[in-house]
Amino acid sequence: MTTQPQLENLVAIEEQYQVATYKKFPFVIERGQDVWVYTSEGDRYLDLYGGHAVVSTGHSHPRIVQAISNQASRLIFYSNLVYNDARARAAKALVEIAPEPLAKAFFVNSGTEANENAMKIARMLTGRLKIISFEGAFHGRTPGSVSATGLARYRENVAPLLEGHFFADFGNVASVESLLDEETAAVILEPIQSMGGVFLGEPEFYQALREMCDQVGAMLIYDEVQTGMGRTGEFFFAGVHGVVPDMVSLAKGIASGVPMGALLMTDAIAGEIKTGDLGTTFGGGPLACAALEATVDVIREERLLENVRENSKYLFEELTKLAMIEEA
Ligand code: PLP
């Protein structure tokens, strides 16, 4: 039996037994409630970081806790080889908040897995290799996603990167036009760039991407791992400016912190995917699905989208008054 470590020792223990790949804040988070986190020293922090943009309904929201605890006592896990009530409800809930023609969900475990599957599907169904993404983009750490990531610091020391990846300038239609052709399987973008800086395109940029992709038969993929699930004041950026992509990758906040990813796609795409083309052991597990369904319910019933819109407006107005804050 392992002995319970003293709180003071926890930093040392993590340092000793965990791979040192993260730059950590120098404190131990013991618990979270709503927008607050509490440290072992008894300090309370307003969590503007949201556990890495994950805690979409606040820390340990009672309805999420109830949903996962009920589900855990009935069935923690079963694979996709059986039907399951939690999975059925989660898929329905997710598709119902997505704009048409997004009509089907494939559940995975993380953002990078959702992106890997999106690019795999685009290549598989078009029979083309070329993927266009953007300078400054971040799509994840696994080989395909990092090959589509346009930030040098994530690509360094990753060899080999996959072939067929090209980078356009974000927000620049002409730059995409110069790369896009009938060899292109997909254009993938974060509709609002994240790790590269918070960059948005003009409405015409997204509209042009949709038109240009349709013209050459390429798929348009939105990586909404960060922008999804209410973070912009809408459930998704898909649908904004009248543009709906062919696929949307999701993770982070979709299940309030229970690890989960998803790929939304049109019926047309889903209809071409055959049994065995895609798969994952844990994706769509009942525990994560229960958390996803409860997350959608909380966002809706507690009017969190309206809350995001109001608070964003207030924060933007007030923060831009501070002299120390500059636009890069
Ligand atoms: N895409 C975007 C926009 C992200 O911000 C991230 C993670 O930060 C990912 C993909 C990768 O997600 P994950 O860390 O769940 O694999």
CSV table of C-alpha atoms and ligand atoms in Angstrom, one decimal:
chain,number,residue,atom,x,y,z
A,1,MET,CA,0.0,0.0,0.0
A,2,THR,CA,1.3,3.5,-0.8
A,3,THR,CA,1.5,6.0,2.1
A,4,GLN,CA,-0.3,9.3,1.8
A,5,PRO,CA,2.3,12.0,1.1
A,6,GLN,CA,2.4,15.2,3.1
A,7,LEU,CA,1.2,18.2,1.0
A,8,GLU,CA,4.5,20.0,1.5
A,9,ASN,CA,6.2,17.1,-0.2
A,10,LEU,CA,4.0,17.0,-3.3
A,11,VAL,CA,6.1,19.4,-5.3
A,12,ALA,CA,9.2,17.4,-4.6
A,13,ILE,CA,7.4,14.1,-5.4
A,14,GLU,CA,6.1,15.4,-8.8
A,15,GLU,CA,9.5,16.7,-9.6
A,16,GLN,CA,11.0,13.3,-8.8
A,17,TYR,CA,8.6,11.0,-10.5
A,18,GLN,CA,7.1,13.0,-13.4
A,19,VAL,CA,8.8,13.8,-16.6
A,20,ALA,CA,9.8,17.5,-16.4
A,21,THR,CA,8.1,18.7,-19.6
A,22,TYR,CA,5.9,21.4,-18.1
A,23,LYS,CA,6.8,24.8,-16.7
A,24,LYS,CA,4.6,24.8,-13.6
A,25,PHE,CA,3.1,27.4,-11.3
A,26,PRO,CA,4.8,27.1,-7.9
A,27,PHE,CA,1.8,25.9,-6.0
A,28,VAL,CA,-0.4,22.8,-5.4
A,29,ILE,CA,-4.0,23.1,-6.5
A,30,GLU,CA,-6.1,21.1,-4.1
A,31,ARG,CA,-9.6,21.9,-5.2
A,32,GLY,CA,-11.7,24.1,-7.4
A,33,GLN,CA,-15.2,25.5,-7.1
A,34,ASP,CA,-16.9,27.5,-9.8
A,35,VAL,CA,-14.4,30.2,-11.0
A,36,TRP,CA,-12.0,29.7,-8.0
A,37,VAL,CA,-9.1,27.4,-7.3
A,38,TYR,CA,-7.7,26.8,-3.8
A,39,THR,CA,-4.1,25.9,-3.0
A,40,SER,CA,-2.6,23.8,-0.3
A,41,GLU,CA,-1.5,27.0,1.4
A,42,GLY,CA,-5.1,28.1,1.7
A,43,ASP,CA,-4.8,30.8,-1.1
A,44,ARG,CA,-7.7,31.3,-3.5
A,45,TYR,CA,-7.1,32.3,-7.1
A,46,LEU,CA,-9.6,33.5,-9.7
A,47,ASP,CA,-9.0,30.9,-12.5
A,48,LEU,CA,-8.8,33.0,-15.7
A,49,TYR,CA,-6.8,30.1,-17.2
A,50,GLY,CA,-9.7,27.6,-16.8
A,51,GLY,CA,-7.4,24.6,-16.4
A,52,HIS,CA,-6.0,25.2,-19.9
A,53,ALA,CA,-9.3,26.4,-21.5
A,54,VAL,CA,-11.0,23.2,-20.3
A,55,VAL,CA,-13.3,24.0,-17.4
A,56,SER,CA,-16.2,25.2,-19.5
A,57,THR,CA,-18.8,25.1,-16.7
A,58,GLY,CA,-16.6,26.1,-13.8
A,59,HIS,CA,-14.7,23.8,-11.4
A,60,SER,CA,-16.7,20.8,-10.1
A,61,HIS,CA,-20.1,22.1,-11.2
A,62,PRO,CA,-22.6,20.2,-9.0
A,63,ARG,CA,-24.6,19.0,-12.1
A,64,ILE,CA,-21.4,17.6,-13.8
A,65,VAL,CA,-20.3,16.0,-10.5
A,66,GLN,CA,-23.8,14.4,-10.2
A,67,ALA,CA,-23.8,13.2,-13.8
A,68,ILE,CA,-20.4,11.5,-13.7
A,69,SER,CA,-21.0,10.1,-10.3
A,70,ASN,CA,-24.4,8.6,-11.4
A,71,GLN,CA,-22.8,7.2,-14.6
A,72,ALA,CA,-19.7,5.9,-12.7
A,73,SER,CA,-21.9,3.9,-10.3
A,74,ARG,CA,-23.8,2.3,-13.3
A,75,LEU,CA,-21.1,1.8,-16.0
A,76,ILE,CA,-17.8,3.5,-16.2
A,77,PHE,CA,-16.8,2.1,-19.5
A,78,TYR,CA,-17.8,0.1,-22.4
A,79,SER,CA,-16.5,0.2,-26.0
A,80,ASN,CA,-18.2,1.3,-29.2
A,81,LEU,CA,-19.0,-2.3,-30.0
A,82,VAL,CA,-22.2,-2.0,-28.0
A,83,TYR,CA,-25.0,0.6,-27.9
A,84,ASN,CA,-25.1,2.7,-24.8
A,85,ASP,CA,-27.7,5.2,-23.5
A,86,ALA,CA,-25.1,7.8,-22.4
A,87,ARG,CA,-23.4,7.7,-25.8
A,88,ALA,CA,-26.6,8.0,-27.6
A,89,ARG,CA,-27.7,11.0,-25.6
A,90,ALA,CA,-24.3,12.7,-25.9
A,91,ALA,CA,-24.1,12.3,-29.7
A,92,LYS,CA,-27.7,13.7,-30.0
A,93,ALA,CA,-26.9,16.6,-27.7
A,94,LEU,CA,-23.7,17.6,-29.5
A,95,VAL,CA,-25.2,17.4,-33.0
A,96,GLU,CA,-28.3,19.3,-31.9
A,97,ILE,CA,-26.2,22.3,-30.9
A,98,ALA,CA,-24.2,22.2,-34.2
A,99,PRO,CA,-25.2,24.1,-37.3
A,100,GLU,CA,-26.5,22.2,-40.3
A,101,PRO,CA,-25.3,20.3,-42.2
A,102,LEU,CA,-23.1,19.0,-39.4
A,103,ALA,CA,-25.0,15.9,-38.5
A,104,LYS,CA,-22.8,13.2,-37.1
A,105,ALA,CA,-20.2,12.9,-34.3
A,106,PHE,CA,-17.2,10.7,-34.0
A,107,PHE,CA,-16.0,10.6,-30.3
A,108,VAL,CA,-12.3,10.6,-29.5
A,109,ASN,CA,-10.1,11.5,-26.5
A,110,SER,CA,-8.3,14.7,-27.3
A,111,GLY,CA,-7.9,17.6,-29.7
A,112,THR,CA,-5.0,16.2,-31.5
A,113,GLU,CA,-6.8,12.9,-32.1
A,114,ALA,CA,-9.8,14.8,-33.5
A,115,ASN,CA,-7.5,16.6,-35.9
A,116,GLU,CA,-5.6,13.5,-36.9
A,117,ASN,CA,-9.0,11.9,-37.8
A,118,ALA,CA,-10.2,15.0,-39.6
A,119,MET,CA,-7.1,15.1,-41.9
A,120,LYS,CA,-7.2,11.3,-42.3
A,121,ILE,CA,-10.8,11.4,-43.4
A,122,ALA,CA,-10.1,14.3,-45.8
A,123,ARG,CA,-7.2,12.4,-47.4
A,124,MET,CA,-9.0,9.1,-47.5
A,125,LEU,CA,-12.2,10.5,-49.1
A,126,THR,CA,-10.6,12.8,-51.6
A,127,GLY,CA,-7.7,10.6,-52.5
A,128,ARG,CA,-5.5,13.7,-52.2
A,129,LEU,CA,-2.4,14.4,-50.1
A,130,LYS,CA,-2.2,18.1,-49.7
A,131,ILE,CA,-3.3,19.8,-46.5
A,132,ILE,CA,-3.2,23.6,-46.2
A,133,SER,CA,-3.0,25.1,-42.8
A,134,PHE,CA,-1.8,28.5,-41.5
A,135,GLU,CA,1.3,30.2,-40.2
A,136,GLY,CA,0.8,30.6,-36.5
A,137,ALA,CA,-1.6,27.7,-36.2
A,138,PHE,CA,-1.6,25.1,-33.4
A,139,HIS,CA,-3.3,21.8,-34.0
A,140,GLY,CA,-1.6,19.4,-31.5
A,141,ARG,CA,1.5,17.3,-30.8
A,142,THR,CA,1.0,14.0,-32.7
A,143,PRO,CA,2.7,13.6,-36.1
A,144,GLY,CA,-0.2,14.8,-38.4
A,145,SER,CA,-1.3,17.6,-36.2
A,146,VAL,CA,2.2,18.9,-35.5
A,147,SER,CA,2.9,18.8,-39.3
A,148,ALA,CA,-0.1,21.1,-39.8
A,149,THR,CA,1.1,23.4,-36.9
A,150,GLY,CA,2.6,26.6,-38.2
A,151,LEU,CA,4.7,27.5,-35.1
A,152,ALA,CA,8.3,26.5,-35.3
A,153,ARG,CA,8.7,25.9,-31.6
A,154,TYR,CA,6.4,22.9,-31.7
A,155,ARG,CA,7.9,21.5,-34.9
A,156,GLU,CA,11.5,21.5,-33.7
A,157,ASN,CA,12.9,18.1,-32.8
A,158,VAL,CA,10.0,16.3,-34.4
A,159,ALA,CA,11.2,14.2,-37.3
A,160,PRO,CA,10.0,13.2,-39.7
A,161,LEU,CA,7.1,15.6,-40.2
A,162,LEU,CA,4.5,14.3,-42.6
A,163,GLU,CA,4.6,15.2,-46.2
A,164,GLY,CA,1.9,17.2,-48.0
A,165,HIS,CA,1.6,20.1,-45.6
A,166,PHE,CA,1.6,23.7,-46.8
A,167,PHE,CA,1.1,27.0,-44.9
A,168,ALA,CA,-0.8,30.1,-45.9
A,169,ASP,CA,-0.9,33.4,-44.2
A,170,PHE,CA,-3.9,33.6,-41.8
A,171,GLY,CA,-6.6,36.0,-42.9
A,172,ASN,CA,-5.1,36.4,-46.4
A,173,VAL,CA,-7.3,35.0,-49.2
A,174,ALA,CA,-4.7,35.5,-51.9
A,175,SER,CA,-2.2,33.5,-50.0
A,176,VAL,CA,-4.6,30.5,-49.7
A,177,GLU,CA,-5.5,30.9,-53.4
A,178,SER,CA,-1.9,30.6,-54.4
A,179,LEU,CA,-1.7,27.1,-52.7
A,180,LEU,CA,-5.2,25.7,-53.2
A,181,ASP,CA,-5.8,23.4,-56.1
A,182,GLU,CA,-7.4,20.2,-57.2
A,183,GLU,CA,-4.7,18.2,-55.4
A,184,THR,CA,-5.8,19.7,-52.0
A,185,ALA,CA,-7.6,17.4,-49.6
A,186,ALA,CA,-8.4,20.0,-47.0
A,187,VAL,CA,-7.9,23.4,-45.5
A,188,ILE,CA,-7.7,23.3,-41.7
A,189,LEU,CA,-7.7,26.3,-39.5
A,190,GLU,CA,-8.4,27.5,-36.0
A,191,PRO,CA,-11.1,30.1,-36.8
A,192,ILE,CA,-9.5,32.2,-34.1
A,193,GLN,CA,-5.9,31.5,-33.8
A,194,SER,CA,-4.8,30.7,-30.3
A,195,MET,CA,-1.2,29.8,-29.4
A,196,GLY,CA,0.0,32.1,-32.3
A,197,GLY,CA,-1.8,35.1,-30.7
A,198,VAL,CA,-5.5,35.8,-30.7
A,199,PHE,CA,-6.1,36.5,-34.3
A,200,LEU,CA,-9.4,36.6,-36.2
A,201,GLY,CA,-10.0,36.9,-39.9
A,202,GLU,CA,-12.5,39.3,-41.6
A,203,PRO,CA,-15.9,37.6,-42.4
A,204,GLU,CA,-14.9,37.6,-46.0
A,205,PHE,CA,-11.9,35.4,-45.3
A,206,TYR,CA,-14.0,32.6,-43.9
A,207,GLN,CA,-16.6,33.0,-46.7
A,208,ALA,CA,-13.8,32.9,-49.3
A,209,LEU,CA,-12.4,29.7,-47.8
A,210,ARG,CA,-15.8,28.0,-48.1
A,211,GLU,CA,-16.2,29.1,-51.7
A,212,MET,CA,-12.7,28.2,-52.7
A,213,CYS,CA,-12.8,24.8,-51.1
A,214,ASP,CA,-16.1,24.0,-52.8
A,215,GLN,CA,-14.6,25.1,-56.1
A,216,VAL,CA,-11.7,22.6,-56.0
A,217,GLY,CA,-13.5,19.8,-54.0
A,218,ALA,CA,-11.4,20.3,-50.9
A,219,MET,CA,-12.8,19.9,-47.4
A,220,LEU,CA,-12.9,22.8,-44.9
A,221,ILE,CA,-12.0,21.8,-41.4
A,222,TYR,CA,-12.4,24.1,-38.3
A,223,ASP,CA,-10.2,23.2,-35.4
A,224,GLU,CA,-12.5,24.4,-32.6
A,225,VAL,CA,-10.6,22.7,-29.8
A,226,GLN,CA,-10.3,26.2,-28.3
A,227,THR,CA,-13.2,28.2,-29.8
A,228,GLY,CA,-15.8,25.4,-29.3
A,229,MET,CA,-18.3,24.8,-26.6
A,230,GLY,CA,-19.3,28.4,-25.9
A,231,ARG,CA,-16.0,30.0,-25.5
A,232,THR,CA,-16.8,32.8,-28.0
A,233,GLY,CA,-20.3,33.3,-26.9
A,234,GLU,CA,-21.7,30.9,-29.5
A,235,PHE,CA,-21.5,27.1,-29.1
A,236,PHE,CA,-19.2,27.0,-32.2
A,237,PHE,CA,-17.5,29.4,-34.6
A,238,ALA,CA,-19.0,27.1,-37.3
A,239,GLY,CA,-22.0,28.9,-38.5
A,240,VAL,CA,-20.6,32.4,-37.8
A,241,HIS,CA,-20.6,34.6,-40.9
A,242,GLY,CA,-22.8,32.0,-42.6
A,243,VAL,CA,-19.9,29.6,-43.0
A,244,VAL,CA,-20.2,26.0,-41.9
A,245,PRO,CA,-17.1,23.8,-42.5
A,246,ASP,CA,-17.3,20.1,-43.5
A,247,MET,CA,-15.8,19.0,-40.2
A,248,VAL,CA,-15.2,20.5,-36.8
A,249,SER,CA,-12.7,19.1,-34.3
A,250,LEU,CA,-13.5,19.6,-30.6
A,251,ALA,CA,-11.9,18.8,-27.2
A,252,LYS,CA,-10.9,20.8,-24.1
A,253,GLY,CA,-14.3,22.1,-22.7
A,254,ILE,CA,-16.7,19.7,-24.3
A,255,ALA,CA,-17.0,17.5,-21.2
A,256,SER,CA,-16.1,20.1,-18.5
A,257,GLY,CA,-12.7,18.5,-17.9
A,258,VAL,CA,-13.4,14.8,-18.3
A,259,PRO,CA,-11.0,13.9,-21.2
A,260,MET,CA,-12.9,13.8,-24.4
A,261,GLY,CA,-12.6,14.9,-28.0
A,262,ALA,CA,-15.1,14.8,-30.9
A,263,LEU,CA,-15.2,15.3,-34.6
A,264,LEU,CA,-18.4,16.7,-36.1
A,265,MET,CA,-19.0,16.1,-39.8
A,266,THR,CA,-21.7,16.3,-42.4
A,267,ASP,CA,-23.9,13.4,-43.4
A,268,ALA,CA,-22.2,13.3,-46.8
A,269,ILE,CA,-18.8,12.7,-45.2
A,270,ALA,CA,-20.1,10.2,-42.6
A,271,GLY,CA,-21.9,8.3,-45.3
A,272,GLU,CA,-18.6,7.5,-47.1
A,273,ILE,CA,-16.9,6.2,-44.0
A,274,LYS,CA,-17.0,2.4,-43.8
A,275,THR,CA,-17.0,0.1,-40.8
A,276,GLY,CA,-13.4,-0.1,-39.5
A,277,ASP,CA,-12.1,3.0,-41.2
A,278,LEU,CA,-11.9,4.9,-37.8
A,279,GLY,CA,-11.6,3.6,-34.3
A,280,THR,CA,-10.5,4.3,-30.8
A,281,THR,CA,-10.8,2.4,-27.5
A,282,PHE,CA,-11.8,5.1,-25.1
A,283,GLY,CA,-13.6,7.5,-27.4
A,284,GLY,CA,-17.3,7.7,-26.6
A,285,GLY,CA,-16.9,6.1,-23.2
A,286,PRO,CA,-20.0,6.4,-21.0
A,287,LEU,CA,-18.4,8.5,-18.3
A,288,ALA,CA,-17.1,11.1,-20.7
A,289,CYS,CA,-20.5,11.0,-22.6
A,290,ALA,CA,-22.4,11.7,-19.4
A,291,ALA,CA,-20.1,14.7,-18.7
A,292,LEU,CA,-20.7,16.0,-22.3
A,293,GLU,CA,-24.4,15.8,-22.0
A,294,ALA,CA,-24.5,17.5,-18.7
A,295,THR,CA,-22.1,20.2,-20.0
A,296,VAL,CA,-24.5,21.0,-22.9
A,297,ASP,CA,-27.4,21.2,-20.4
A,298,VAL,CA,-25.6,23.5,-18.0
A,299,ILE,CA,-24.4,25.8,-20.8
A,300,ARG,CA,-27.9,26.1,-22.1
A,301,GLU,CA,-29.9,26.2,-18.9
A,302,GLU,CA,-27.6,28.6,-17.0
A,303,ARG,CA,-27.4,30.8,-20.1
A,304,LEU,CA,-23.6,30.7,-20.2
A,305,LEU,CA,-23.4,31.8,-23.8
A,306,GLU,CA,-25.1,35.1,-22.9
A,307,ASN,CA,-22.8,35.3,-19.9
A,308,VAL,CA,-19.8,35.0,-22.1
A,309,ARG,CA,-21.0,37.7,-24.4
A,310,GLU,CA,-21.7,40.1,-21.6
A,311,ASN,CA,-18.5,39.5,-19.7
A,312,SER,CA,-16.4,39.6,-22.9
A,313,LYS,CA,-17.8,43.0,-23.8
A,314,TYR,CA,-17.1,44.3,-20.2
A,315,LEU,CA,-13.6,42.8,-20.0
A,316,PHE,CA,-12.7,44.1,-23.4
A,317,GLU,CA,-13.9,47.6,-22.7
A,318,GLU,CA,-12.2,47.8,-19.3
A,319,LEU,CA,-8.9,46.0,-20.1
A,320,THR,CA,-8.3,48.1,-23.2
A,321,LYS,CA,-8.3,51.2,-20.9
A,322,LEU,CA,-5.2,49.9,-19.1
A,323,ALA,CA,-2.1,51.5,-20.4
A,324,MET,CA,0.0,48.4,-19.8
A,325,ILE,CA,-2.1,46.4,-22.3
A,326,GLU,CA,-1.1,46.7,-26.0
A,327,GLU,CA,-2.2,44.9,-29.1
A,328,ALA,CA,0.7,43.1,-30.6
B,1,PLP,N1,-6.0,22.4,-31.4
B,1,PLP,C1,-6.0,23.5,-30.7
B,1,PLP,C2,-6.5,24.8,-31.2
B,1,PLP,C3,-5.5,23.5,-29.3
B,1,PLP,O1,-5.4,24.6,-28.6
B,1,PLP,C4,-5.0,22.3,-28.8
B,1,PLP,C5,-4.5,22.2,-27.5
B,1,PLP,O2,-4.1,23.1,-26.8
B,1,PLP,C6,-5.1,21.1,-29.6
B,1,PLP,C7,-5.6,21.2,-30.9
B,1,PLP,C8,-4.6,19.8,-29.1
B,1,PLP,O3,-5.5,19.3,-28.2
B,1,PLP,P1,-5.0,18.2,-27.1
B,1,PLP,O4,-4.0,18.8,-26.2
B,1,PLP,O5,-6.3,17.8,-26.4
B,1,PLP,O6,-4.5,17.1,-28.0
